[in-house]
PDB file of C-alpha atoms in Angstrom:
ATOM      1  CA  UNK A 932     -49.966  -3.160 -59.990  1.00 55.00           C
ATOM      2  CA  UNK A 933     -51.677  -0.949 -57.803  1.00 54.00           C
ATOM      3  CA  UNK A 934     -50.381   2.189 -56.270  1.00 57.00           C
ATOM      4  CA  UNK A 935     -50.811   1.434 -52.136  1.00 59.00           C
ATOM      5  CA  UNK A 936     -50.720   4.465 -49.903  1.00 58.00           C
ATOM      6  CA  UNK A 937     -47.582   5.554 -48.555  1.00 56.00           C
ATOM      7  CA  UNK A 938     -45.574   4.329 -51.340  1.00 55.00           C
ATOM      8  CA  UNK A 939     -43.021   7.457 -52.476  1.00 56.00           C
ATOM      9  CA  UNK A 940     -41.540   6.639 -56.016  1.00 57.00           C
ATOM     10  CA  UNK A 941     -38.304   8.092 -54.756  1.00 59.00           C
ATOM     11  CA  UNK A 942     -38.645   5.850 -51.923  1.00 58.00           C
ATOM     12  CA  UNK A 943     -36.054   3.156 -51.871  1.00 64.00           C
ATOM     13  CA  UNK A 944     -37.091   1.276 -48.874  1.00 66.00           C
ATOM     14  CA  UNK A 945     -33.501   1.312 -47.498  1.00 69.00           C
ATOM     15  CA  UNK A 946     -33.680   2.592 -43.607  1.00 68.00           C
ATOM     16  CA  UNK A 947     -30.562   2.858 -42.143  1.00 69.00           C
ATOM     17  CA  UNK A 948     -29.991   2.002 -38.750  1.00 71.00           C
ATOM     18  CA  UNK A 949     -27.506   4.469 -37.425  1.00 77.00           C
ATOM     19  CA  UNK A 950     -26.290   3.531 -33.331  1.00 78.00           C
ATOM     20  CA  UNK A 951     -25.287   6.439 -31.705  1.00 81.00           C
ATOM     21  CA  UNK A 952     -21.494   6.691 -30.164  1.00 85.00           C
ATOM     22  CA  UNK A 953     -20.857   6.294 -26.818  1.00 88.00           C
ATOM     23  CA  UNK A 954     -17.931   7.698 -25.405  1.00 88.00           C
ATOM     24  CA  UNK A 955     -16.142   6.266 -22.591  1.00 89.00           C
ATOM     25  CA  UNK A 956     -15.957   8.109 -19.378  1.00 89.00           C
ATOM     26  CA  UNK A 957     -13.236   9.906 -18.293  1.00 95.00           C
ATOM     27  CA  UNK A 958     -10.558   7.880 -16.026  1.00 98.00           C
ATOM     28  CA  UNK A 959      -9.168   8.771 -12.761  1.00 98.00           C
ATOM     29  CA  UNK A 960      -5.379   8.477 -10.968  1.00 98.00           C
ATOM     30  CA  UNK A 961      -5.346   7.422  -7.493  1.00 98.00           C
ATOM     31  CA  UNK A 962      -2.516   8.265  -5.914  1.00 98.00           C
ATOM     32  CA  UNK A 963      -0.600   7.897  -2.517  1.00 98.00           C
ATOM     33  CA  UNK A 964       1.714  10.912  -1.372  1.00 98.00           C
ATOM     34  CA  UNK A 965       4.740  10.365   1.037  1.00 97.00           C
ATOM     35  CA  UNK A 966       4.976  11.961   3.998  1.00 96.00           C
ATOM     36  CA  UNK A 967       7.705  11.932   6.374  1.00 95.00           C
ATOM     37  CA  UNK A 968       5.272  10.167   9.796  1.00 97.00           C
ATOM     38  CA  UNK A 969       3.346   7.244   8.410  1.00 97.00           C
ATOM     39  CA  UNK A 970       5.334   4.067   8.716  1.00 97.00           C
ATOM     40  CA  UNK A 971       5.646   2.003   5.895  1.00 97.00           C
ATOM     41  CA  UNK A 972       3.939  -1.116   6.799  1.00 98.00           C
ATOM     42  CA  UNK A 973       1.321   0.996   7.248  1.00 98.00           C
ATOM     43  CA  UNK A 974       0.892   2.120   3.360  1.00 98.00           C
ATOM     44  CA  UNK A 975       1.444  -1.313   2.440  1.00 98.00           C
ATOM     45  CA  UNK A 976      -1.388  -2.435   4.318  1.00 98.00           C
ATOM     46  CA  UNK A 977      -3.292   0.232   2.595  1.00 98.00           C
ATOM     47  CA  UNK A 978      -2.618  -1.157  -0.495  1.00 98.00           C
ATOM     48  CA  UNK A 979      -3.253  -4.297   0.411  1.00 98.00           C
ATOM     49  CA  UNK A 980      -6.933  -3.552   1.944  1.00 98.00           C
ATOM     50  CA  UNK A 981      -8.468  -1.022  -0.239  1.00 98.00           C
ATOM     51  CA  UNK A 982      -6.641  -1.746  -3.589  1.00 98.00           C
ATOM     52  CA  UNK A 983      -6.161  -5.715  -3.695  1.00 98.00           C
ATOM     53  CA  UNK A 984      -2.792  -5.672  -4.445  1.00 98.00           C
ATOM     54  CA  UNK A 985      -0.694  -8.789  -3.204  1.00 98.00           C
ATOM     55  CA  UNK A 986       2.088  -7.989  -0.361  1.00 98.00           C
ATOM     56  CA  UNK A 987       4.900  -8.045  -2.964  1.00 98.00           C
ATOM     57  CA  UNK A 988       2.929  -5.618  -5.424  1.00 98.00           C
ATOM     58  CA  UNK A 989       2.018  -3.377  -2.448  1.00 98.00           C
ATOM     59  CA  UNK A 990       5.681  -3.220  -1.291  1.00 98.00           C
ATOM     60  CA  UNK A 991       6.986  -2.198  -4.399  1.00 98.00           C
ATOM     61  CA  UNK A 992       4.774   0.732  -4.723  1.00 98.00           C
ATOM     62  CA  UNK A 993       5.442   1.776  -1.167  1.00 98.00           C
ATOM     63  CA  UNK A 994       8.670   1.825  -1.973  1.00 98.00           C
ATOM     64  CA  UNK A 995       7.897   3.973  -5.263  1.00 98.00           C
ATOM     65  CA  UNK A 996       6.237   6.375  -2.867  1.00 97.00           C
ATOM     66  CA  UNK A 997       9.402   6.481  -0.808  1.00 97.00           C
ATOM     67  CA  UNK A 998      11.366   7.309  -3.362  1.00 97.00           C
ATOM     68  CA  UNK A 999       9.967   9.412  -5.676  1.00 98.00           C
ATOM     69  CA  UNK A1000       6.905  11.401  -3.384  1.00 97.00           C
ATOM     70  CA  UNK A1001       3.932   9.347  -5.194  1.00 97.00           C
ATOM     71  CA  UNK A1002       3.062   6.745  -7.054  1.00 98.00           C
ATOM     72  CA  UNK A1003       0.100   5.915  -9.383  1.00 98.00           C
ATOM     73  CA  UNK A1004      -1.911   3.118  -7.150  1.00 98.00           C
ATOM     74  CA  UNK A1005      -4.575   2.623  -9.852  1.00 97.00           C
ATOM     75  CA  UNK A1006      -6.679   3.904 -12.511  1.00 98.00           C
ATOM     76  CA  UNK A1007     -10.974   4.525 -11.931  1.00 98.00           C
ATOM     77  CA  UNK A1008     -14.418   5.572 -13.053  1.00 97.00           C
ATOM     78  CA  UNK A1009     -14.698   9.061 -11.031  1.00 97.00           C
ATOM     79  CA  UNK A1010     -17.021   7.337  -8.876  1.00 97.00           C
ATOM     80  CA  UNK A1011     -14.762   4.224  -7.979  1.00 97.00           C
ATOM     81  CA  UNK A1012     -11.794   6.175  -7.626  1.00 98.00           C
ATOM     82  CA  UNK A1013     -13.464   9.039  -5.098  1.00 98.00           C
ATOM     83  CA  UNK A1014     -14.818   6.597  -2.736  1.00 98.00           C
ATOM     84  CA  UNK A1015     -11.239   4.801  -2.673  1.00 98.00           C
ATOM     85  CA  UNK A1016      -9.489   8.284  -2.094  1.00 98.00           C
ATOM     86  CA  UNK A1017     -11.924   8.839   0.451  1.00 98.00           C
ATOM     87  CA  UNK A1018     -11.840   5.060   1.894  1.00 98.00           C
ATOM     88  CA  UNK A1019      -7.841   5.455   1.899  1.00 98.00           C
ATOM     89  CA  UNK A1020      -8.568   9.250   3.962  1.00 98.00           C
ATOM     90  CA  UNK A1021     -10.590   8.136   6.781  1.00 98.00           C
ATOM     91  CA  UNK A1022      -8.578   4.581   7.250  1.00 98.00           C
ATOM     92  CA  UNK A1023      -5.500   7.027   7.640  1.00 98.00           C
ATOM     93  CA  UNK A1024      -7.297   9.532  10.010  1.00 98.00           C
ATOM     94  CA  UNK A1025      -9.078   6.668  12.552  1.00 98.00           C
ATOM     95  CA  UNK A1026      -4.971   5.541  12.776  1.00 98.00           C
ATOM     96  CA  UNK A1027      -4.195   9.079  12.989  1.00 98.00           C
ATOM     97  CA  UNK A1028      -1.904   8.825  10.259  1.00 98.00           C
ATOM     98  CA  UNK A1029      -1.289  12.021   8.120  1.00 98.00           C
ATOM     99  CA  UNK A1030      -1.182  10.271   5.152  1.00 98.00           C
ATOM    100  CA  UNK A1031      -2.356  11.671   1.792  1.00 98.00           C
ATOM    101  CA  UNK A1032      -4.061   9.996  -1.056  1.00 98.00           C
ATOM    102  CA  UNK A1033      -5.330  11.952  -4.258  1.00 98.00           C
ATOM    103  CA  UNK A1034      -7.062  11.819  -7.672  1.00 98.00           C
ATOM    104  CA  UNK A1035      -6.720  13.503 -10.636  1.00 98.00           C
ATOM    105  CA  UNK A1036      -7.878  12.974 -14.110  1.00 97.00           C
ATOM    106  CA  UNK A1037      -5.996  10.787 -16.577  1.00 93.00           C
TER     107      UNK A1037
END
């Protein structure tokens, strides 16, 4: 046999394929304060609009909120859960509602 060029006798051919590891990005809470001046129908409209949830799912969060000052309404990319905190903020303002609707990292 002939020696070709570019064989290495240390060489043994193996090349290992190596996939680099993505992380996932980070996740967001959205969450809805109470206050003591938006009605309650109101946040479970809210909810309803800019978070899908069904009447009965809404209502029990409201109530959450009620109760306890806030409530987790869902959990986002950065991206997806700014533009619903923001979506949430101006709904609220146009109805001149004070309510309040944050994110924070999970």
């Amino acid at each position: 046999m002939a020696d070709r060029p570019g064989d290495d006798d240390g060489d043994a051919g193996v090349k290992l394929d190596t996939k680099p590891k993505t992380k996932r990005p980070p996740l967001y809470k959205v969450m809805i304060l109470n206050d003591d001046y938006t009605p309650m129908e109101f946040v479970v409209h809210v909810l309803e609009r800019f978070f899908g949830l069904s009447h009965a799912q809404a209502f029990e969060i409201m109530l959450t909120v009620h109760k306890k000052g806030l409530a987790v309404v869902g959990v986002f990319s950065f991206e997806v859960a700014e533009t619903k905190v923001t979506q949430v903020m101006d709904f609220a303002r146009r109805h001149q509602h004070p309510l309040q609707c944050t994110m924070e990292k999970e």
